[in-house]
Amino acid sequence: MMVTRRALLAASGAALAAPALAQGEAAKVGLILPMSGPFASTGRQIEAAVRTFLRMSGESHGGKKLEIVLRDDTGVAPDVTRRLAQELVVRERVRFLAGFGLTPLAFAAAPVATEAKVPMVVMAAATSVIVQRSPFILRTSFTLPQATMPIAEWAAKNGVKSAATLVTDYAPGLDAERAFKERFTAQGGQVPLELRTPLRNPDYAPFLQRVRDARPEALFIFVPSGEGAALMKQFAERGLREAGIRLIGTGDVVDDDILNDMGDAALGVVTSHHYSAAHDSAENRAFREAYGQVASNARPNFMAVGGFDGMRLIAEGLKKAEGNLDGERLLAAMKGQSWMSPRGQITIDANTRDIVQDIHIRRVERRDGQLWNVEFDRVPQVRDPGT
Ligand code: DHB
């Protein structure tokens, strides 16, 4: 029976029929994450945050028990992500798809959500256009233009006149590059050099050497979560700081997960982002403490908060739909939700299904022997500028 359904699906691309409601059925969440491979830190962070949510808020919502079905897509193979999404919908009958560590993986799963009419919560990937790839997508992470514009403005207003850009060469990097250049040059800044590094096995040294030779006043960087350690090491070894080039970027490069290991090289780096583990609020203190219990005292990063809020969106949707598991009903219940997250006030815009949130400007400082992204300025309720 299963084989037949799947074969049919593969052969004809036929719509995935929603199975009939069953009494006492759990609400399954198909969680697809890179649990292995180069982006495994993203998977580890989000999975721990999902468990943190269930621990803090319980497993039953709207009379249904939330059940997590975790799959590892290895982070680098969109065809694998797509196959896993199909299997989760057809075989496991999940009522939500969630996770999606990188943009190409969210793109790959989007048509499955559309065909199956299953809400798909993007907890990590951050290219603007993702929410337009399926009317069933909702996002609890961030977008690169949303996070980039505030640092472009901050740099221009704080006397930086020229800035090179260095981004990872795929969709979110290109979003960041474009947003930075647009906003920085609109404020009178110049961008003398734009560099793109490969997504797979990047060697940052030759790129940073070119930046050093060009001698801009600042270097704007976007690299995906986890890559910041290698980049920061090369930045220090190539002597860019001594050459008077200051490092700025979105918060991805000074990811809270790996910041402590970067040492003095990271001190003073100014970035803009939607979450800092140092965010000063009761909600964040409670989140950090519970997360530490689930994840052997690890520190949550911005990926974790996307996973935590994604689960909240799912749980509240279930509650508002009164336990009805119909995908369209759940989607409608999830749109437009607004709440106080560990990062601050957030809204899932009812029309765009994208997140609206505060973006903070932060500086890396040492406090009590540890490195933190200390927030010192805030741009309230930023929307993705593309929507
Ligand atoms: C994406 C991945 C990341 O690890 C990150 O920090 C930002 C964006 C992405 O692929 O969309």
CSV table of C-alpha atoms and ligand atoms in Angstrom, one decimal:
chain,number,residue,atom,x,y,z
A,1,MET,CA,0.0,0.0,0.0
A,2,MET,CA,2.7,2.5,1.0
A,3,VAL,CA,4.9,1.5,-1.8
A,4,THR,CA,2.0,2.0,-4.2
A,5,ARG,CA,1.2,5.5,-2.9
A,6,ARG,CA,4.8,6.5,-3.0
A,7,ALA,CA,5.3,5.1,-6.5
A,8,LEU,CA,2.2,6.9,-7.7
A,9,LEU,CA,3.5,10.1,-6.2
A,10,ALA,CA,6.9,9.7,-7.8
A,11,ALA,CA,5.5,8.7,-11.1
A,12,SER,CA,2.7,11.3,-11.5
A,13,GLY,CA,3.5,14.0,-9.0
A,14,ALA,CA,-0.1,13.6,-7.9
A,15,ALA,CA,-1.3,15.6,-5.0
A,16,LEU,CA,-0.7,14.0,-1.6
A,17,ALA,CA,-4.1,13.3,-0.2
A,18,ALA,CA,-4.6,14.4,3.4
A,19,PRO,CA,-5.5,11.3,5.4
A,20,ALA,CA,-8.7,11.2,7.4
A,21,LEU,CA,-8.7,12.5,10.9
A,22,ALA,CA,-8.3,9.8,13.5
A,23,GLN,CA,-9.4,10.1,17.1
A,24,GLY,CA,-6.5,10.4,19.6
A,25,GLU,CA,-4.0,10.9,16.9
A,26,ALA,CA,-0.8,12.7,17.8
A,27,ALA,CA,0.2,15.8,15.8
A,28,LYS,CA,3.4,14.7,14.2
A,29,VAL,CA,6.1,17.3,13.4
A,30,GLY,CA,8.5,16.2,10.7
A,31,LEU,CA,11.7,17.9,11.7
A,32,ILE,CA,14.4,17.9,8.9
A,33,LEU,CA,17.8,19.2,10.0
A,34,PRO,CA,21.5,18.8,9.2
A,35,MET,CA,22.4,16.6,12.1
A,36,SER,CA,25.6,15.5,10.3
A,37,GLY,CA,27.9,17.2,7.8
A,38,PRO,CA,29.4,20.7,7.8
A,39,PHE,CA,26.3,22.4,9.2
A,40,ALA,CA,25.6,19.9,12.0
A,41,SER,CA,25.9,22.7,14.6
A,42,THR,CA,22.7,24.2,13.1
A,43,GLY,CA,20.9,20.9,13.5
A,44,ARG,CA,22.2,20.3,17.0
A,45,GLN,CA,21.1,23.8,18.1
A,46,ILE,CA,17.6,23.6,16.7
A,47,GLU,CA,16.9,20.1,17.9
A,48,ALA,CA,17.9,21.0,21.4
A,49,ALA,CA,15.7,24.1,21.2
A,50,VAL,CA,12.7,22.1,20.0
A,51,ARG,CA,13.2,19.8,23.1
A,52,THR,CA,13.5,22.9,25.3
A,53,PHE,CA,10.2,24.1,24.1
A,54,LEU,CA,8.4,20.8,24.8
A,55,ARG,CA,10.0,20.7,28.2
A,56,MET,CA,9.0,24.3,29.1
A,57,SER,CA,5.5,24.2,27.6
A,58,GLY,CA,4.5,20.6,27.6
A,59,GLU,CA,3.7,18.2,24.8
A,60,SER,CA,-0.1,18.6,24.6
A,61,HIS,CA,-1.6,21.5,22.8
A,62,GLY,CA,-5.2,21.9,21.6
A,63,GLY,CA,-5.9,18.4,22.9
A,64,LYS,CA,-3.2,16.8,20.7
A,65,LYS,CA,0.2,15.5,21.7
A,66,LEU,CA,3.1,16.9,19.7
A,67,GLU,CA,5.4,14.2,18.4
A,68,ILE,CA,8.7,15.0,16.8
A,69,VAL,CA,9.9,12.8,13.9
A,70,LEU,CA,13.5,13.9,13.3
A,71,ARG,CA,15.4,13.3,10.0
A,72,ASP,CA,19.0,14.1,9.2
A,73,ASP,CA,19.4,15.6,5.6
A,74,THR,CA,23.2,16.1,6.0
A,75,GLY,CA,22.8,19.8,5.1
A,76,VAL,CA,24.2,19.7,1.6
A,77,ALA,CA,21.8,17.6,-0.5
A,78,PRO,CA,18.5,19.2,-1.6
A,79,ASP,CA,17.3,16.0,-3.2
A,80,VAL,CA,17.7,14.2,0.1
A,81,THR,CA,15.7,16.9,1.9
A,82,ARG,CA,12.9,16.7,-0.7
A,83,ARG,CA,12.8,12.9,-0.4
A,84,LEU,CA,12.7,13.1,3.4
A,85,ALA,CA,9.9,15.6,3.3
A,86,GLN,CA,7.9,13.4,0.9
A,87,GLU,CA,8.4,10.3,3.1
A,88,LEU,CA,7.4,12.2,6.3
A,89,VAL,CA,4.2,13.4,4.7
A,90,VAL,CA,3.2,10.1,3.0
A,91,ARG,CA,4.5,7.5,5.3
A,92,GLU,CA,4.6,9.2,8.7
A,93,ARG,CA,1.6,11.4,8.0
A,94,VAL,CA,3.2,14.4,9.7
A,95,ARG,CA,1.0,17.5,10.1
A,96,PHE,CA,3.8,20.0,10.1
A,97,LEU,CA,7.2,20.1,8.3
A,98,ALA,CA,9.9,22.1,10.2
A,99,GLY,CA,13.6,22.8,10.3
A,100,PHE,CA,15.4,23.6,7.1
A,101,GLY,CA,19.0,24.5,7.9
A,102,LEU,CA,20.0,26.1,4.6
A,103,THR,CA,18.2,27.9,1.9
A,104,PRO,CA,18.6,25.3,-0.9
A,105,LEU,CA,17.0,22.8,1.4
A,106,ALA,CA,14.0,25.0,2.1
A,107,PHE,CA,13.6,25.5,-1.6
A,108,ALA,CA,13.7,21.8,-2.2
A,109,ALA,CA,11.0,21.0,0.3
A,110,ALA,CA,8.6,23.9,-0.6
A,111,PRO,CA,6.7,22.0,-3.4
A,112,VAL,CA,6.1,19.1,-1.1
A,113,ALA,CA,4.4,21.4,1.5
A,114,THR,CA,2.3,23.0,-1.3
A,115,GLU,CA,1.1,19.6,-2.7
A,116,ALA,CA,0.4,18.0,0.6
A,117,LYS,CA,-1.1,21.2,2.1
A,118,VAL,CA,1.1,20.9,5.2
A,119,PRO,CA,2.4,24.0,7.1
A,120,MET,CA,6.2,24.2,6.7
A,121,VAL,CA,8.0,26.2,9.4
A,122,VAL,CA,11.4,27.5,8.3
A,123,MET,CA,13.4,27.7,11.5
A,124,ALA,CA,16.8,28.5,10.0
A,125,ALA,CA,17.1,29.4,6.3
A,126,ALA,CA,17.1,33.1,5.7
A,127,THR,CA,17.0,34.1,2.0
A,128,SER,CA,14.2,36.6,1.5
A,129,VAL,CA,12.4,34.8,-1.3
A,130,ILE,CA,11.8,31.5,0.6
A,131,VAL,CA,8.4,32.5,1.9
A,132,GLN,CA,7.2,33.0,-1.7
A,133,ARG,CA,8.1,29.4,-2.7
A,134,SER,CA,5.0,28.0,-1.0
A,135,PRO,CA,1.8,29.5,0.5
A,136,PHE,CA,2.3,26.9,3.3
A,137,ILE,CA,5.7,28.3,4.4
A,138,LEU,CA,6.0,30.4,7.6
A,139,ARG,CA,9.3,31.6,8.9
A,140,THR,CA,10.6,32.0,12.5
A,141,SER,CA,14.3,32.7,11.7
A,142,PHE,CA,15.1,36.0,10.0
A,143,THR,CA,16.1,37.3,6.6
A,144,LEU,CA,19.5,38.5,5.5
A,145,PRO,CA,18.3,41.9,4.2
A,146,GLN,CA,16.4,42.4,7.5
A,147,ALA,CA,19.5,41.7,9.5
A,148,THR,CA,21.9,43.5,7.1
A,149,MET,CA,20.4,46.9,6.7
A,150,PRO,CA,20.9,48.1,10.3
A,151,ILE,CA,24.6,47.4,10.3
A,152,ALA,CA,25.0,49.2,6.9
A,153,GLU,CA,23.3,52.2,8.4
A,154,TRP,CA,25.3,52.0,11.6
A,155,ALA,CA,28.6,51.8,9.8
A,156,ALA,CA,27.8,54.8,7.6
A,157,LYS,CA,26.6,56.9,10.6
A,158,ASN,CA,29.7,56.0,12.6
A,159,GLY,CA,32.2,57.3,10.1
A,160,VAL,CA,33.0,54.3,8.0
A,161,LYS,CA,33.4,55.6,4.4
A,162,SER,CA,34.6,52.5,2.5
A,163,ALA,CA,33.7,48.8,3.1
A,164,ALA,CA,34.5,45.7,1.2
A,165,THR,CA,32.0,42.8,1.3
A,166,LEU,CA,32.8,39.1,1.7
A,167,VAL,CA,29.9,36.7,1.5
A,168,THR,CA,29.3,33.0,1.0
A,169,ASP,CA,28.4,32.5,-2.6
A,170,TYR,CA,24.8,31.3,-2.4
A,171,ALA,CA,21.3,32.9,-2.1
A,172,PRO,CA,21.5,34.3,1.5
A,173,GLY,CA,25.0,35.7,0.8
A,174,LEU,CA,23.9,37.4,-2.3
A,175,ASP,CA,20.9,38.9,-0.4
A,176,ALA,CA,23.3,40.2,2.2
A,177,GLU,CA,25.7,41.6,-0.4
A,178,ARG,CA,23.0,43.4,-2.2
A,179,ALA,CA,21.3,44.8,0.9
A,180,PHE,CA,24.6,46.0,2.4
A,181,LYS,CA,25.7,47.8,-0.8
A,182,GLU,CA,22.3,49.4,-1.4
A,183,ARG,CA,21.9,50.8,2.1
A,184,PHE,CA,25.6,51.7,2.7
A,185,THR,CA,26.0,53.5,-0.6
A,186,ALA,CA,22.7,55.3,-0.1
A,187,GLN,CA,24.2,56.8,3.0
A,188,GLY,CA,27.3,57.9,1.0
A,189,GLY,CA,29.6,54.9,1.7
A,190,GLN,CA,31.7,53.2,-1.0
A,191,VAL,CA,32.1,49.5,-1.7
A,192,PRO,CA,35.4,49.1,-3.5
A,193,LEU,CA,35.6,45.3,-3.4
A,194,GLU,CA,32.9,42.5,-3.4
A,195,LEU,CA,34.1,39.0,-2.8
A,196,ARG,CA,32.2,35.7,-2.7
A,197,THR,CA,33.6,32.5,-1.1
A,198,PRO,CA,32.4,29.0,-2.0
A,199,LEU,CA,29.8,27.3,0.2
A,200,ARG,CA,31.7,24.0,0.3
A,201,ASN,CA,35.2,23.7,1.8
A,202,PRO,CA,36.0,27.4,1.7
A,203,ASP,CA,39.5,28.7,2.2
A,204,TYR,CA,39.2,32.3,3.4
A,205,ALA,CA,42.9,33.1,3.4
A,206,PRO,CA,43.3,34.3,-0.2
A,207,PHE,CA,40.1,36.3,-0.1
A,208,LEU,CA,41.2,38.1,3.1
A,209,GLN,CA,44.6,38.8,1.6
A,210,ARG,CA,42.8,40.6,-1.3
A,211,VAL,CA,40.8,42.6,1.3
A,212,ARG,CA,44.0,43.5,3.1
A,213,ASP,CA,45.6,44.7,-0.1
A,214,ALA,CA,42.6,46.8,-1.0
A,215,ARG,CA,42.7,48.5,2.5
A,216,PRO,CA,39.0,49.4,3.0
A,217,GLU,CA,38.1,50.9,6.3
A,218,ALA,CA,35.8,48.0,7.1
A,219,LEU,CA,35.0,44.5,5.9
A,220,PHE,CA,31.3,43.4,5.9
A,221,ILE,CA,30.9,39.7,6.2
A,222,PHE,CA,28.2,37.1,5.9
A,223,VAL,CA,29.0,33.4,6.4
A,224,PRO,CA,26.5,30.7,7.4
A,225,SER,CA,26.4,29.6,11.1
A,226,GLY,CA,29.4,27.6,12.2
A,227,GLU,CA,31.8,29.2,9.6
A,228,GLY,CA,32.7,32.2,11.8
A,229,ALA,CA,35.4,30.3,13.6
A,230,ALA,CA,37.5,29.6,10.5
A,231,LEU,CA,36.9,33.0,9.2
A,232,MET,CA,37.8,34.8,12.4
A,233,LYS,CA,41.0,32.8,12.7
A,234,GLN,CA,42.1,33.8,9.2
A,235,PHE,CA,41.1,37.4,9.8
A,236,ALA,CA,43.5,37.5,12.8
A,237,GLU,CA,46.3,35.5,11.1
A,238,ARG,CA,46.3,37.7,8.1
A,239,GLY,CA,46.7,40.8,10.3
A,240,LEU,CA,43.6,42.7,8.9
A,241,ARG,CA,42.9,44.3,12.3
A,242,GLU,CA,46.5,45.6,12.5
A,243,ALA,CA,46.0,47.0,9.0
A,244,GLY,CA,43.2,49.1,10.4
A,245,ILE,CA,40.4,47.1,8.8
A,246,ARG,CA,37.4,46.7,11.1
A,247,LEU,CA,35.2,43.7,10.9
A,248,ILE,CA,31.4,44.2,10.7
A,249,GLY,CA,28.6,41.9,9.6
A,250,THR,CA,25.4,40.2,10.3
A,251,GLY,CA,25.5,38.2,13.6
A,252,ASP,CA,26.1,34.9,11.8
A,253,VAL,CA,29.9,35.4,11.9
A,254,VAL,CA,30.0,35.8,15.7
A,255,ASP,CA,27.5,33.0,16.4
A,256,ASP,CA,27.0,32.6,20.1
A,257,ASP,CA,27.7,28.9,19.8
A,258,ILE,CA,31.3,29.4,18.8
A,259,LEU,CA,32.0,32.9,20.0
A,260,ASN,CA,33.7,31.9,23.2
A,261,ASP,CA,36.4,30.0,21.3
A,262,MET,CA,37.3,32.9,19.1
A,263,GLY,CA,39.2,34.7,21.8
A,264,ASP,CA,40.6,38.2,21.5
A,265,ALA,CA,40.3,38.3,17.7
A,266,ALA,CA,36.5,38.7,18.1
A,267,LEU,CA,36.7,41.6,20.7
A,268,GLY,CA,35.0,44.8,19.5
A,269,VAL,CA,33.4,43.2,16.4
A,270,VAL,CA,30.1,45.0,15.7
A,271,THR,CA,27.3,43.1,14.0
A,272,SER,CA,23.5,43.4,13.7
A,273,HIS,CA,21.2,40.5,14.3
A,274,HIS,CA,17.8,39.4,15.7
A,275,TYR,CA,19.2,37.3,18.7
A,276,SER,CA,22.0,37.5,21.2
A,277,ALA,CA,22.3,35.0,24.0
A,278,ALA,CA,23.1,38.1,26.1
A,279,HIS,CA,19.7,39.7,25.4
A,280,ASP,CA,18.5,41.1,28.7
A,281,SER,CA,14.9,39.9,29.3
A,282,ALA,CA,13.1,37.5,31.6
A,283,GLU,CA,12.0,35.4,28.6
A,284,ASN,CA,15.6,35.0,27.5
A,285,ARG,CA,16.9,34.1,30.9
A,286,ALA,CA,14.3,31.4,31.2
A,287,PHE,CA,15.1,30.1,27.7
A,288,ARG,CA,18.8,30.0,28.3
A,289,GLU,CA,18.4,28.2,31.6
A,290,ALA,CA,16.1,25.5,30.2
A,291,TYR,CA,18.2,25.2,27.0
A,292,GLY,CA,21.3,24.6,29.2
A,293,GLN,CA,19.5,21.8,31.0
A,294,VAL,CA,18.6,20.1,27.7
A,295,ALA,CA,21.9,20.7,26.0
A,296,SER,CA,24.5,20.0,28.7
A,297,ASN,CA,25.0,23.7,29.6
A,298,ALA,CA,25.6,24.8,26.0
A,299,ARG,CA,24.6,28.4,25.0
A,300,PRO,CA,21.7,28.8,22.6
A,301,ASN,CA,22.5,30.7,19.4
A,302,PHE,CA,20.2,32.4,16.8
A,303,MET,CA,19.4,29.0,15.2
A,304,ALA,CA,18.1,27.8,18.5
A,305,VAL,CA,15.8,30.7,19.0
A,306,GLY,CA,14.4,30.0,15.5
A,307,GLY,CA,13.6,26.4,16.5
A,308,PHE,CA,12.2,27.4,19.8
A,309,ASP,CA,9.8,30.0,18.3
A,310,GLY,CA,8.9,27.6,15.5
A,311,MET,CA,7.7,25.1,18.0
A,312,ARG,CA,5.7,27.8,19.8
A,313,LEU,CA,4.1,28.8,16.4
A,314,ILE,CA,3.1,25.1,15.9
A,315,ALA,CA,1.8,24.6,19.4
A,316,GLU,CA,-0.3,27.9,19.4
A,317,GLY,CA,-1.6,27.0,15.9
A,318,LEU,CA,-2.7,23.7,17.2
A,319,LYS,CA,-4.4,25.3,20.1
A,320,LYS,CA,-6.2,28.0,18.0
A,321,ALA,CA,-7.3,25.3,15.5
A,322,GLU,CA,-8.7,23.4,18.6
A,323,GLY,CA,-6.8,20.3,17.7
A,324,ASN,CA,-8.1,20.1,14.1
A,325,LEU,CA,-5.2,18.7,12.0
A,326,ASP,CA,-6.4,19.9,8.6
A,327,GLY,CA,-3.4,21.7,7.0
A,328,GLU,CA,-5.3,24.8,5.8
A,329,ARG,CA,-7.0,25.2,9.1
A,330,LEU,CA,-3.6,25.0,10.9
A,331,LEU,CA,-2.0,27.4,8.5
A,332,ALA,CA,-4.8,30.0,9.0
A,333,ALA,CA,-4.3,29.6,12.8
A,334,MET,CA,-0.6,30.1,12.6
A,335,LYS,CA,-0.7,33.3,10.4
A,336,GLY,CA,-0.6,36.6,12.2
A,337,GLN,CA,0.5,35.3,15.6
A,338,SER,CA,2.5,37.7,17.8
A,339,TRP,CA,4.3,37.0,21.0
A,340,MET,CA,7.2,37.8,23.3
A,341,SER,CA,10.1,35.6,22.2
A,342,PRO,CA,13.5,35.2,24.0
A,343,ARG,CA,14.8,37.6,21.3
A,344,GLY,CA,12.0,40.2,21.9
A,345,GLN,CA,8.6,40.9,20.4
A,346,ILE,CA,7.9,39.0,17.1
A,347,THR,CA,5.0,38.7,14.7
A,348,ILE,CA,4.4,36.2,11.9
A,349,ASP,CA,2.9,38.7,9.3
A,350,ALA,CA,-0.5,37.3,8.2
A,351,ASN,CA,0.1,38.3,4.6
A,352,THR,CA,3.7,37.5,3.9
A,353,ARG,CA,4.0,34.7,6.5
A,354,ASP,CA,7.5,36.1,7.3
A,355,ILE,CA,8.8,37.3,10.6
A,356,VAL,CA,8.8,40.9,11.8
A,357,GLN,CA,11.2,41.5,14.7
A,358,ASP,CA,13.7,43.9,16.4
A,359,ILE,CA,17.2,43.9,15.0
A,360,HIS,CA,19.9,44.8,17.5
A,361,ILE,CA,23.4,46.3,17.0
A,362,ARG,CA,25.8,44.4,19.2
A,363,ARG,CA,29.5,44.5,20.1
A,364,VAL,CA,31.6,41.6,21.3
A,365,GLU,CA,32.7,42.2,24.9
A,366,ARG,CA,34.2,40.0,27.6
A,367,ARG,CA,32.1,39.7,30.7
A,368,ASP,CA,32.9,37.4,33.6
A,369,GLY,CA,35.6,35.7,31.5
A,370,GLN,CA,33.2,35.0,28.6
A,371,LEU,CA,32.6,36.6,25.2
A,372,TRP,CA,29.1,37.9,24.5
A,373,ASN,CA,27.4,39.9,21.8
A,374,VAL,CA,26.3,42.8,24.0
A,375,GLU,CA,23.4,44.7,22.5
A,376,PHE,CA,23.7,48.5,22.5
A,377,ASP,CA,21.2,49.7,19.9
A,378,ARG,CA,17.9,48.5,18.5
A,379,VAL,CA,15.9,49.0,15.3
A,380,PRO,CA,12.3,48.1,16.2
A,381,GLN,CA,10.0,45.7,14.3
A,382,VAL,CA,12.0,45.3,11.0
A,383,ARG,CA,10.3,43.6,8.1
A,384,ASP,CA,12.1,41.9,5.3
A,385,PRO,CA,12.6,44.9,2.9
A,386,GLY,CA,11.8,42.7,-0.1
A,387,THR,CA,8.2,42.1,1.0
B,1,DHB,C1,21.4,30.3,6.0
B,1,DHB,C2,22.2,29.4,6.7
B,1,DHB,C3,22.9,29.9,7.9
B,1,DHB,O1,23.6,29.0,8.6
B,1,DHB,C4,22.8,31.2,8.3
B,1,DHB,O2,23.5,31.6,9.3
B,1,DHB,C5,22.1,32.1,7.6
B,1,DHB,C6,21.4,31.7,6.4
B,1,DHB,C7,20.7,29.9,4.8
B,1,DHB,O3,21.2,29.0,4.1
B,1,DHB,O4,19.7,30.5,4.5
